[in-house]
Amino acid sequence: MLEQLRNHSSGHKGEQSLNYFYRYLPKNDVYLLHGIRILHDNYYFQMDTLVITPNFITILEIKNLTGHLFFDDNFSQLIRTYDGKKEAFSNPIEQVKRQRYHLNEILLQQKYSAPIPIESLVVMTNPNVIIEASPTYKEAYEKVIKSPSLQQKFQEFIQMNNQTVLTQKQIKKLIKYLSKVSSSYDPDVCELFEINKRDLITGVLCSSCDQSIMTYVWGSWHCHSCNTSSKIAHVEALQDYAYLISTEISNREAMKYLHLNSSYQTNHLFRSLKLPTSGSTKSRKYNLKPLLEKTT
């Protein structure tokens, strides 16, 4: 579970770090779409970033790996050596080729007057990574780059694809279509990591000592172990609830989860948060999604 969380965090940081290099792409007629995830042939495929231009589309598969990477074409694998440990990863070159196939099939279904060229790249964002490949692995030398090479590689694609195949109107229509059919990956975290929700620690954990459940007294949360006080400690607890259990919570559920003594206290906290609600008074649910936006 920790390895999956580390991979997710690393990937997010890689995508964020590439923002610096996007500004060196042409300013006109270049559109970026991030995190497109589409159902095709009964399976979802996801693309980190799509770069759409009038002449071609580029798929960017973004990796934030560190250590020494070796692309092996004999077994189509990526081998990483890090801290003296060698491990195998699925080959991102093959991954982006599959993405290209599925995207091309979807574009063909839209029946554009001319085929849309689709380029693809694997972008390594960690500046300290060392990349090598088998001498015979031509695709690795063509498809795998480090972030600073994005501008140069994009210029090569421009020279290779000098025919306009998409009008501005078609580009806007394509962006609208891809955004519409894209769906976010929002799994049940407890189910994904095989966690029984009844085993979750409830209450407001003290952020200073990480050992005690805080108590709500006279408008503030107090930790009896380290004497820390906070007026907003419940926000992080509700964020955890949204991630692990549900993005909606009732007054009764919140009172139980936060270890509050009365519905009056719960109402007071929710009034201060000004969260959107649904349902009537008795069945009212509070939407916790705005709290998650504060962490991104």
PDB file of C-alpha atoms in Angstrom:
ATOM      1  CA  MET A   1       0.000   0.000   0.000  1.00  0.00           C
ATOM      2  CA  LEU A   2       2.774   2.448   0.907  1.00  0.00           C
ATOM      3  CA  GLU A   3       4.507   1.687  -2.406  1.00  0.00           C
ATOM      4  CA  GLN A   4       1.324   2.538  -4.325  1.00  0.00           C
ATOM      5  CA  LEU A   5       0.941   5.776  -2.402  1.00  0.00           C
ATOM      6  CA  ARG A   6       4.569   6.689  -3.084  1.00  0.00           C
ATOM      7  CA  ASN A   7       4.118   5.972  -6.791  1.00  0.00           C
ATOM      8  CA  HIS A   8       0.988   8.121  -6.940  1.00  0.00           C
ATOM      9  CA  SER A   9       2.690  10.990  -5.122  1.00  0.00           C
ATOM     10  CA  SER A  10       5.798  10.703  -7.297  1.00  0.00           C
ATOM     11  CA  GLY A  11       3.740  10.753 -10.482  1.00  0.00           C
ATOM     12  CA  HIS A  12       1.819  13.834  -9.361  1.00  0.00           C
ATOM     13  CA  LYS A  13       5.072  15.665  -8.583  1.00  0.00           C
ATOM     14  CA  GLY A  14       6.424  14.710 -12.008  1.00  0.00           C
ATOM     15  CA  GLU A  15       3.410  16.166 -13.778  1.00  0.00           C
ATOM     16  CA  GLN A  16       3.623  19.349 -11.698  1.00  0.00           C
ATOM     17  CA  SER A  17       7.343  19.819 -12.426  1.00  0.00           C
ATOM     18  CA  LEU A  18       6.740  19.588 -16.185  1.00  0.00           C
ATOM     19  CA  ASN A  19       4.597  22.735 -16.035  1.00  0.00           C
ATOM     20  CA  TYR A  20       7.817  24.759 -16.103  1.00  0.00           C
ATOM     21  CA  PHE A  21       8.749  23.363 -19.529  1.00  0.00           C
ATOM     22  CA  TYR A  22       5.298  23.719 -21.093  1.00  0.00           C
ATOM     23  CA  ARG A  23       5.896  27.453 -21.341  1.00  0.00           C
ATOM     24  CA  TYR A  24       8.617  26.832 -23.958  1.00  0.00           C
ATOM     25  CA  LEU A  25       6.114  25.270 -26.347  1.00  0.00           C
ATOM     26  CA  PRO A  26       4.631  27.532 -29.041  1.00  0.00           C
ATOM     27  CA  LYS A  27       2.179  30.019 -27.575  1.00  0.00           C
ATOM     28  CA  ASN A  28      -0.310  29.934 -30.448  1.00  0.00           C
ATOM     29  CA  ASP A  29      -2.527  27.024 -31.462  1.00  0.00           C
ATOM     30  CA  VAL A  30      -1.235  24.652 -28.768  1.00  0.00           C
ATOM     31  CA  TYR A  31      -3.703  23.207 -26.266  1.00  0.00           C
ATOM     32  CA  LEU A  32      -2.974  21.004 -23.251  1.00  0.00           C
ATOM     33  CA  LEU A  33      -5.316  18.432 -21.744  1.00  0.00           C
ATOM     34  CA  HIS A  34      -4.298  16.634 -18.544  1.00  0.00           C
ATOM     35  CA  GLY A  35      -5.402  13.346 -17.010  1.00  0.00           C
ATOM     36  CA  ILE A  36      -7.663  12.178 -19.829  1.00  0.00           C
ATOM     37  CA  ARG A  37      -9.123   8.752 -18.957  1.00  0.00           C
ATOM     38  CA  ILE A  38     -11.422   7.090 -21.498  1.00  0.00           C
ATOM     39  CA  LEU A  39     -13.291   3.809 -21.719  1.00  0.00           C
ATOM     40  CA  HIS A  40     -12.502   1.906 -24.939  1.00  0.00           C
ATOM     41  CA  ASP A  41     -12.934  -1.776 -25.748  1.00  0.00           C
ATOM     42  CA  ASN A  42     -14.329  -2.317 -22.219  1.00  0.00           C
ATOM     43  CA  TYR A  43     -11.145  -1.015 -20.563  1.00  0.00           C
ATOM     44  CA  TYR A  44      -9.998   2.409 -19.463  1.00  0.00           C
ATOM     45  CA  PHE A  45      -6.814   3.948 -20.798  1.00  0.00           C
ATOM     46  CA  GLN A  46      -5.332   7.101 -19.319  1.00  0.00           C
ATOM     47  CA  MET A  47      -3.024   9.710 -20.798  1.00  0.00           C
ATOM     48  CA  ASP A  48      -1.063  12.048 -18.535  1.00  0.00           C
ATOM     49  CA  THR A  49      -1.025  14.960 -20.993  1.00  0.00           C
ATOM     50  CA  LEU A  50      -2.323  15.533 -24.521  1.00  0.00           C
ATOM     51  CA  VAL A  51      -0.790  18.342 -26.576  1.00  0.00           C
ATOM     52  CA  ILE A  52      -3.207  19.242 -29.367  1.00  0.00           C
ATOM     53  CA  THR A  53      -2.168  21.358 -32.368  1.00  0.00           C
ATOM     54  CA  PRO A  54      -3.735  21.948 -35.813  1.00  0.00           C
ATOM     55  CA  ASN A  55      -1.181  19.560 -37.357  1.00  0.00           C
ATOM     56  CA  PHE A  56      -0.806  16.727 -34.852  1.00  0.00           C
ATOM     57  CA  ILE A  57      -1.446  15.456 -31.330  1.00  0.00           C
ATOM     58  CA  THR A  58       1.259  14.404 -28.872  1.00  0.00           C
ATOM     59  CA  ILE A  59       0.739  12.010 -25.969  1.00  0.00           C
ATOM     60  CA  LEU A  60       3.059  12.612 -23.021  1.00  0.00           C
ATOM     61  CA  GLU A  61       3.595   9.774 -20.554  1.00  0.00           C
ATOM     62  CA  ILE A  62       5.242  11.407 -17.546  1.00  0.00           C
ATOM     63  CA  LYS A  63       7.526   9.539 -15.155  1.00  0.00           C
ATOM     64  CA  ASN A  64       9.257  10.878 -12.043  1.00  0.00           C
ATOM     65  CA  LEU A  65      11.606   7.962 -11.435  1.00  0.00           C
ATOM     66  CA  THR A  66      15.057   8.332  -9.942  1.00  0.00           C
ATOM     67  CA  GLY A  67      18.164   6.164 -10.009  1.00  0.00           C
ATOM     68  CA  HIS A  68      19.704   4.427 -13.036  1.00  0.00           C
ATOM     69  CA  LEU A  69      17.187   3.382 -15.706  1.00  0.00           C
ATOM     70  CA  PHE A  70      17.880   0.848 -18.426  1.00  0.00           C
ATOM     71  CA  PHE A  71      15.443   0.213 -21.277  1.00  0.00           C
ATOM     72  CA  ASP A  72      15.760  -3.398 -22.410  1.00  0.00           C
ATOM     73  CA  ASP A  73      14.272  -4.266 -25.802  1.00  0.00           C
ATOM     74  CA  ASN A  74      14.955  -8.008 -25.515  1.00  0.00           C
ATOM     75  CA  PHE A  75      12.274  -8.418 -22.850  1.00  0.00           C
ATOM     76  CA  SER A  76      10.547  -5.034 -23.316  1.00  0.00           C
ATOM     77  CA  GLN A  77      11.122  -3.919 -19.768  1.00  0.00           C
ATOM     78  CA  LEU A  78      12.466  -1.003 -17.801  1.00  0.00           C
ATOM     79  CA  ILE A  79      15.077  -1.930 -15.208  1.00  0.00           C
ATOM     80  CA  ARG A  80      15.888   0.490 -12.417  1.00  0.00           C
ATOM     81  CA  THR A  81      18.895   0.335 -10.142  1.00  0.00           C
ATOM     82  CA  TYR A  82      18.514   2.458  -7.024  1.00  0.00           C
ATOM     83  CA  ASP A  83      20.378   2.258  -3.710  1.00  0.00           C
ATOM     84  CA  GLY A  84      22.015  -0.972  -4.867  1.00  0.00           C
ATOM     85  CA  LYS A  85      18.633  -2.600  -5.532  1.00  0.00           C
ATOM     86  CA  LYS A  86      17.559  -3.669  -9.026  1.00  0.00           C
ATOM     87  CA  GLU A  87      13.853  -3.832  -9.928  1.00  0.00           C
ATOM     88  CA  ALA A  88      11.760  -4.171 -13.095  1.00  0.00           C
ATOM     89  CA  PHE A  89       8.991  -1.817 -14.225  1.00  0.00           C
ATOM     90  CA  SER A  90       6.481  -2.148 -17.026  1.00  0.00           C
ATOM     91  CA  ASN A  91       7.834  -0.554 -20.167  1.00  0.00           C
ATOM     92  CA  PRO A  92       6.393   2.994 -20.548  1.00  0.00           C
ATOM     93  CA  ILE A  93       7.264   2.925 -24.269  1.00  0.00           C
ATOM     94  CA  GLU A  94       4.832   0.053 -24.775  1.00  0.00           C
ATOM     95  CA  GLN A  95       2.364   1.801 -22.481  1.00  0.00           C
ATOM     96  CA  VAL A  96       2.299   4.967 -24.579  1.00  0.00           C
ATOM     97  CA  LYS A  97       2.020   2.874 -27.769  1.00  0.00           C
ATOM     98  CA  ARG A  98      -1.165   1.318 -26.393  1.00  0.00           C
ATOM     99  CA  GLN A  99      -2.465   4.769 -25.510  1.00  0.00           C
ATOM    100  CA  ARG A 100      -1.757   5.887 -29.076  1.00  0.00           C
ATOM    101  CA  TYR A 101      -3.668   2.908 -30.486  1.00  0.00           C
ATOM    102  CA  HIS A 102      -6.768   3.558 -28.374  1.00  0.00           C
ATOM    103  CA  LEU A 103      -6.742   7.309 -29.019  1.00  0.00           C
ATOM    104  CA  ASN A 104      -6.393   6.720 -32.751  1.00  0.00           C
ATOM    105  CA  GLU A 105      -9.371   4.349 -32.693  1.00  0.00           C
ATOM    106  CA  ILE A 106     -11.474   6.950 -30.893  1.00  0.00           C
ATOM    107  CA  LEU A 107     -10.485   9.653 -33.377  1.00  0.00           C
ATOM    108  CA  LEU A 108     -11.360   7.375 -36.293  1.00  0.00           C
ATOM    109  CA  GLN A 109     -14.837   6.953 -34.823  1.00  0.00           C
ATOM    110  CA  GLN A 110     -15.263  10.734 -35.010  1.00  0.00           C
ATOM    111  CA  LYS A 111     -14.695  10.537 -38.788  1.00  0.00           C
ATOM    112  CA  TYR A 112     -12.397  13.461 -39.380  1.00  0.00           C
ATOM    113  CA  SER A 113     -11.783  14.263 -43.033  1.00  0.00           C
ATOM    114  CA  ALA A 114      -8.078  13.439 -42.690  1.00  0.00           C
ATOM    115  CA  PRO A 115      -6.166  11.151 -40.293  1.00  0.00           C
ATOM    116  CA  ILE A 116      -4.716  13.019 -37.325  1.00  0.00           C
ATOM    117  CA  PRO A 117      -1.015  12.220 -36.754  1.00  0.00           C
ATOM    118  CA  ILE A 118      -0.361  11.111 -33.177  1.00  0.00           C
ATOM    119  CA  GLU A 119       3.140  11.423 -31.722  1.00  0.00           C
ATOM    120  CA  SER A 120       4.142  10.044 -28.329  1.00  0.00           C
ATOM    121  CA  LEU A 121       6.859  10.646 -25.762  1.00  0.00           C
ATOM    122  CA  VAL A 122       7.945   9.268 -22.411  1.00  0.00           C
ATOM    123  CA  VAL A 123       9.142  12.243 -20.362  1.00  0.00           C
ATOM    124  CA  MET A 124      11.429  11.666 -17.378  1.00  0.00           C
ATOM    125  CA  THR A 125      11.037  14.642 -15.036  1.00  0.00           C
ATOM    126  CA  ASN A 126      13.537  13.832 -12.270  1.00  0.00           C
ATOM    127  CA  PRO A 127      16.703  15.843 -13.093  1.00  0.00           C
ATOM    128  CA  ASN A 128      18.933  13.302 -11.332  1.00  0.00           C
ATOM    129  CA  VAL A 129      17.783  10.222 -13.237  1.00  0.00           C
ATOM    130  CA  ILE A 130      20.313   8.421 -15.455  1.00  0.00           C
ATOM    131  CA  ILE A 131      18.875   6.891 -18.641  1.00  0.00           C
ATOM    132  CA  GLU A 132      20.414   4.163 -20.770  1.00  0.00           C
ATOM    133  CA  ALA A 133      19.049   1.704 -23.312  1.00  0.00           C
ATOM    134  CA  SER A 134      20.085  -1.349 -25.290  1.00  0.00           C
ATOM    135  CA  PRO A 135      22.089  -0.238 -28.356  1.00  0.00           C
ATOM    136  CA  THR A 136      19.457  -1.891 -30.570  1.00  0.00           C
ATOM    137  CA  TYR A 137      16.470  -0.248 -28.867  1.00  0.00           C
ATOM    138  CA  LYS A 138      15.767   2.442 -31.460  1.00  0.00           C
ATOM    139  CA  GLU A 139      12.396   3.424 -29.975  1.00  0.00           C
ATOM    140  CA  ALA A 140      13.970   4.217 -26.607  1.00  0.00           C
ATOM    141  CA  TYR A 141      16.290   6.760 -28.200  1.00  0.00           C
ATOM    142  CA  GLU A 142      13.408   8.279 -30.152  1.00  0.00           C
ATOM    143  CA  LYS A 143      10.651   8.245 -27.528  1.00  0.00           C
ATOM    144  CA  VAL A 144      12.328   8.727 -24.130  1.00  0.00           C
ATOM    145  CA  ILE A 145      13.454  12.220 -23.173  1.00  0.00           C
ATOM    146  CA  LYS A 146      14.178  14.300 -20.100  1.00  0.00           C
ATOM    147  CA  SER A 147      12.065  17.378 -19.410  1.00  0.00           C
ATOM    148  CA  PRO A 148      14.482  20.001 -20.821  1.00  0.00           C
ATOM    149  CA  SER A 149      14.371  18.235 -24.228  1.00  0.00           C
ATOM    150  CA  LEU A 150      10.619  18.696 -24.618  1.00  0.00           C
ATOM    151  CA  GLN A 151      10.957  21.949 -26.575  1.00  0.00           C
ATOM    152  CA  GLN A 152      13.473  20.485 -29.041  1.00  0.00           C
ATOM    153  CA  LYS A 153      11.453  17.302 -29.554  1.00  0.00           C
ATOM    154  CA  PHE A 154       8.284  19.282 -30.125  1.00  0.00           C
ATOM    155  CA  GLN A 155      10.010  21.333 -32.818  1.00  0.00           C
ATOM    156  CA  GLU A 156      10.964  18.075 -34.539  1.00  0.00           C
ATOM    157  CA  PHE A 157       7.309  17.027 -34.515  1.00  0.00           C
ATOM    158  CA  ILE A 158       6.338  20.378 -36.053  1.00  0.00           C
ATOM    159  CA  GLN A 159       8.792  19.848 -38.904  1.00  0.00           C
ATOM    160  CA  MET A 160       7.597  16.279 -39.448  1.00  0.00           C
ATOM    161  CA  ASN A 161       3.912  17.240 -39.489  1.00  0.00           C
ATOM    162  CA  ASN A 162       3.579  20.314 -41.668  1.00  0.00           C
ATOM    163  CA  GLN A 163       0.038  19.710 -42.938  1.00  0.00           C
ATOM    164  CA  THR A 164      -2.931  21.291 -41.166  1.00  0.00           C
ATOM    165  CA  VAL A 165      -5.533  18.618 -40.372  1.00  0.00           C
ATOM    166  CA  LEU A 166      -7.622  20.383 -37.702  1.00  0.00           C
ATOM    167  CA  THR A 167      -9.283  23.781 -37.873  1.00  0.00           C
ATOM    168  CA  GLN A 168      -9.671  25.872 -34.732  1.00  0.00           C
ATOM    169  CA  LYS A 169     -13.337  24.933 -34.659  1.00  0.00           C
ATOM    170  CA  GLN A 170     -12.469  21.227 -34.891  1.00  0.00           C
ATOM    171  CA  ILE A 171      -9.862  21.558 -32.142  1.00  0.00           C
ATOM    172  CA  LYS A 172     -12.363  23.147 -29.767  1.00  0.00           C
ATOM    173  CA  LYS A 173     -14.900  20.469 -30.639  1.00  0.00           C
ATOM    174  CA  LEU A 174     -12.306  17.723 -30.036  1.00  0.00           C
ATOM    175  CA  ILE A 175     -11.294  19.189 -26.666  1.00  0.00           C
ATOM    176  CA  LYS A 176     -14.941  19.387 -25.656  1.00  0.00           C
ATOM    177  CA  TYR A 177     -15.540  15.792 -26.746  1.00  0.00           C
ATOM    178  CA  LEU A 178     -12.464  14.345 -24.985  1.00  0.00           C
ATOM    179  CA  SER A 179     -13.291  16.249 -21.800  1.00  0.00           C
ATOM    180  CA  LYS A 180     -16.868  14.966 -21.951  1.00  0.00           C
ATOM    181  CA  VAL A 181     -15.985  11.273 -22.395  1.00  0.00           C
ATOM    182  CA  SER A 182     -13.118  11.429 -19.883  1.00  0.00           C
ATOM    183  CA  SER A 183     -13.879  10.133 -16.401  1.00  0.00           C
ATOM    184  CA  SER A 184     -11.816  10.631 -13.262  1.00  0.00           C
ATOM    185  CA  TYR A 185     -10.315   7.703 -11.391  1.00  0.00           C
ATOM    186  CA  ASP A 186     -12.023   7.769  -8.005  1.00  0.00           C
ATOM    187  CA  PRO A 187     -11.737   4.318  -6.409  1.00  0.00           C
ATOM    188  CA  ASP A 188     -12.923   3.297  -2.965  1.00  0.00           C
ATOM    189  CA  VAL A 189      -9.598   3.664  -1.134  1.00  0.00           C
ATOM    190  CA  CYS A 190     -10.485   1.231   1.639  1.00  0.00           C
ATOM    191  CA  GLU A 191     -11.593  -1.380  -0.877  1.00  0.00           C
ATOM    192  CA  LEU A 192      -8.518  -0.787  -3.031  1.00  0.00           C
ATOM    193  CA  PHE A 193      -6.161  -1.398  -0.101  1.00  0.00           C
ATOM    194  CA  GLU A 194      -8.396  -4.028   1.539  1.00  0.00           C
ATOM    195  CA  ILE A 195      -9.029  -1.951   4.657  1.00  0.00           C
ATOM    196  CA  ASN A 196     -12.069  -2.639   6.810  1.00  0.00           C
ATOM    197  CA  LYS A 197     -13.733   0.733   7.413  1.00  0.00           C
ATOM    198  CA  ARG A 198     -14.604  -0.369  10.933  1.00  0.00           C
ATOM    199  CA  ASP A 199     -10.849  -0.493  11.663  1.00  0.00           C
ATOM    200  CA  LEU A 200     -10.334   3.177  10.817  1.00  0.00           C
ATOM    201  CA  ILE A 201      -9.350   5.461  13.703  1.00  0.00           C
ATOM    202  CA  THR A 202     -12.058   8.073  14.131  1.00  0.00           C
ATOM    203  CA  GLY A 203     -11.915  11.407  15.894  1.00  0.00           C
ATOM    204  CA  VAL A 204      -9.741  14.472  15.373  1.00  0.00           C
ATOM    205  CA  LEU A 205      -6.073  13.495  15.615  1.00  0.00           C
ATOM    206  CA  CYS A 206      -3.657  15.999  17.078  1.00  0.00           C
ATOM    207  CA  SER A 207      -1.354  17.219  14.305  1.00  0.00           C
ATOM    208  CA  SER A 208       1.397  18.086  16.809  1.00  0.00           C
ATOM    209  CA  CYS A 209       1.903  14.772  18.561  1.00  0.00           C
ATOM    210  CA  ASP A 210      -0.036  12.402  16.240  1.00  0.00           C
ATOM    211  CA  GLN A 211      -0.924  10.285  19.257  1.00  0.00           C
ATOM    212  CA  SER A 212      -4.049  11.692  20.817  1.00  0.00           C
ATOM    213  CA  ILE A 213      -7.647  12.279  19.869  1.00  0.00           C
ATOM    214  CA  MET A 214      -8.496  15.924  20.472  1.00  0.00           C
ATOM    215  CA  THR A 215     -11.515  17.067  22.470  1.00  0.00           C
ATOM    216  CA  TYR A 216     -13.860  19.855  21.380  1.00  0.00           C
ATOM    217  CA  VAL A 217     -14.433  22.369  24.185  1.00  0.00           C
ATOM    218  CA  TRP A 218     -15.805  25.906  23.910  1.00  0.00           C
ATOM    219  CA  GLY A 219     -15.164  26.326  20.182  1.00  0.00           C
ATOM    220  CA  SER A 220     -11.654  24.825  20.083  1.00  0.00           C
ATOM    221  CA  TRP A 221     -10.005  21.427  19.814  1.00  0.00           C
ATOM    222  CA  HIS A 222      -7.641  20.527  22.671  1.00  0.00           C
ATOM    223  CA  CYS A 223      -5.010  17.815  22.947  1.00  0.00           C
ATOM    224  CA  HIS A 224      -4.555  16.552  26.498  1.00  0.00           C
ATOM    225  CA  SER A 225      -1.158  15.004  25.680  1.00  0.00           C
ATOM    226  CA  CYS A 226       0.712  18.048  24.374  1.00  0.00           C
ATOM    227  CA  ASN A 227      -1.720  20.874  25.218  1.00  0.00           C
ATOM    228  CA  THR A 228      -2.077  21.905  21.572  1.00  0.00           C
ATOM    229  CA  SER A 229      -5.226  23.898  20.707  1.00  0.00           C
ATOM    230  CA  SER A 230      -6.801  24.501  17.312  1.00  0.00           C
ATOM    231  CA  LYS A 231     -10.018  25.924  15.935  1.00  0.00           C
ATOM    232  CA  ILE A 232      -9.732  24.142  12.565  1.00  0.00           C
ATOM    233  CA  ALA A 233      -8.372  20.684  13.436  1.00  0.00           C
ATOM    234  CA  HIS A 234     -11.658  19.111  12.314  1.00  0.00           C
ATOM    235  CA  VAL A 235     -11.005  20.157   8.704  1.00  0.00           C
ATOM    236  CA  GLU A 236      -8.218  17.602   8.244  1.00  0.00           C
ATOM    237  CA  ALA A 237     -10.360  14.905   9.886  1.00  0.00           C
ATOM    238  CA  LEU A 238     -13.205  15.641   7.459  1.00  0.00           C
ATOM    239  CA  GLN A 239     -10.751  15.554   4.553  1.00  0.00           C
ATOM    240  CA  ASP A 240      -9.702  12.070   5.684  1.00  0.00           C
ATOM    241  CA  TYR A 241     -13.366  11.081   5.842  1.00  0.00           C
ATOM    242  CA  ALA A 242     -13.884  12.302   2.270  1.00  0.00           C
ATOM    243  CA  TYR A 243     -10.858  10.376   0.991  1.00  0.00           C
ATOM    244  CA  LEU A 244     -11.517   7.160   2.890  1.00  0.00           C
ATOM    245  CA  ILE A 245     -15.282   6.895   3.328  1.00  0.00           C
ATOM    246  CA  SER A 246     -17.452   9.348   1.393  1.00  0.00           C
ATOM    247  CA  THR A 247     -17.507  12.913   0.076  1.00  0.00           C
ATOM    248  CA  GLU A 248     -20.903  13.353   1.729  1.00  0.00           C
ATOM    249  CA  ILE A 249     -21.633  13.244   5.444  1.00  0.00           C
ATOM    250  CA  SER A 250     -24.719  13.803   7.592  1.00  0.00           C
ATOM    251  CA  ASN A 251     -24.868  15.656  10.884  1.00  0.00           C
ATOM    252  CA  ARG A 252     -25.255  12.391  12.814  1.00  0.00           C
ATOM    253  CA  GLU A 253     -22.353  10.738  10.940  1.00  0.00           C
ATOM    254  CA  ALA A 254     -20.121  13.759  11.545  1.00  0.00           C
ATOM    255  CA  MET A 255     -20.999  13.855  15.256  1.00  0.00           C
ATOM    256  CA  LYS A 256     -20.009  10.198  15.607  1.00  0.00           C
ATOM    257  CA  TYR A 257     -16.871  10.459  13.430  1.00  0.00           C
ATOM    258  CA  LEU A 258     -15.539  13.620  15.123  1.00  0.00           C
ATOM    259  CA  HIS A 259     -16.448  12.375  18.631  1.00  0.00           C
ATOM    260  CA  LEU A 260     -18.683  15.366  19.323  1.00  0.00           C
ATOM    261  CA  ASN A 261     -21.176  15.436  22.185  1.00  0.00           C
ATOM    262  CA  SER A 262     -24.131  17.060  20.451  1.00  0.00           C
ATOM    263  CA  SER A 263     -25.642  17.873  17.072  1.00  0.00           C
ATOM    264  CA  TYR A 264     -25.455  21.540  18.092  1.00  0.00           C
ATOM    265  CA  GLN A 265     -21.640  21.352  18.030  1.00  0.00           C
ATOM    266  CA  THR A 266     -21.728  19.660  14.620  1.00  0.00           C
ATOM    267  CA  ASN A 267     -24.087  22.284  13.218  1.00  0.00           C
ATOM    268  CA  HIS A 268     -21.835  25.047  14.524  1.00  0.00           C
ATOM    269  CA  LEU A 269     -18.768  23.548  12.777  1.00  0.00           C
ATOM    270  CA  PHE A 270     -20.573  23.036   9.477  1.00  0.00           C
ATOM    271  CA  ARG A 271     -21.967  26.572   9.527  1.00  0.00           C
ATOM    272  CA  SER A 272     -18.408  27.899   9.770  1.00  0.00           C
ATOM    273  CA  LEU A 273     -17.282  25.726   6.855  1.00  0.00           C
ATOM    274  CA  LYS A 274     -20.138  26.926   4.602  1.00  0.00           C
ATOM    275  CA  LEU A 275     -20.285  23.636   2.692  1.00  0.00           C
ATOM    276  CA  PRO A 276     -22.918  22.954   0.033  1.00  0.00           C
ATOM    277  CA  THR A 277     -25.739  20.675   1.172  1.00  0.00           C
ATOM    278  CA  SER A 278     -28.343  18.372  -0.313  1.00  0.00           C
ATOM    279  CA  GLY A 279     -31.586  16.940   1.072  1.00  0.00           C
ATOM    280  CA  SER A 280     -34.109  18.245   3.583  1.00  0.00           C
ATOM    281  CA  THR A 281     -33.381  19.140   7.194  1.00  0.00           C
ATOM    282  CA  LYS A 282     -33.646  15.596   8.558  1.00  0.00           C
ATOM    283  CA  SER A 283     -31.792  13.935   5.661  1.00  0.00           C
ATOM    284  CA  ARG A 284     -29.361  16.763   4.981  1.00  0.00           C
ATOM    285  CA  LYS A 285     -25.932  15.795   3.683  1.00  0.00           C
ATOM    286  CA  TYR A 286     -22.880  18.038   3.598  1.00  0.00           C
ATOM    287  CA  ASN A 287     -20.658  17.966   0.506  1.00  0.00           C
ATOM    288  CA  LEU A 288     -16.997  17.674   1.564  1.00  0.00           C
ATOM    289  CA  LYS A 289     -15.458  18.138  -1.911  1.00  0.00           C
ATOM    290  CA  PRO A 290     -14.636  21.841  -1.337  1.00  0.00           C
ATOM    291  CA  LEU A 291     -12.417  20.751   1.567  1.00  0.00           C
ATOM    292  CA  LEU A 292     -10.421  18.509  -0.766  1.00  0.00           C
ATOM    293  CA  GLU A 293      -9.808  21.389  -3.142  1.00  0.00           C
ATOM    294  CA  LYS A 294      -7.953  23.174  -0.337  1.00  0.00           C
ATOM    295  CA  THR A 295      -5.325  20.399  -0.313  1.00  0.00           C
ATOM    296  CA  THR A 296      -4.543  20.445  -4.077  1.00  0.00           C
TER     297      THR A 296
END
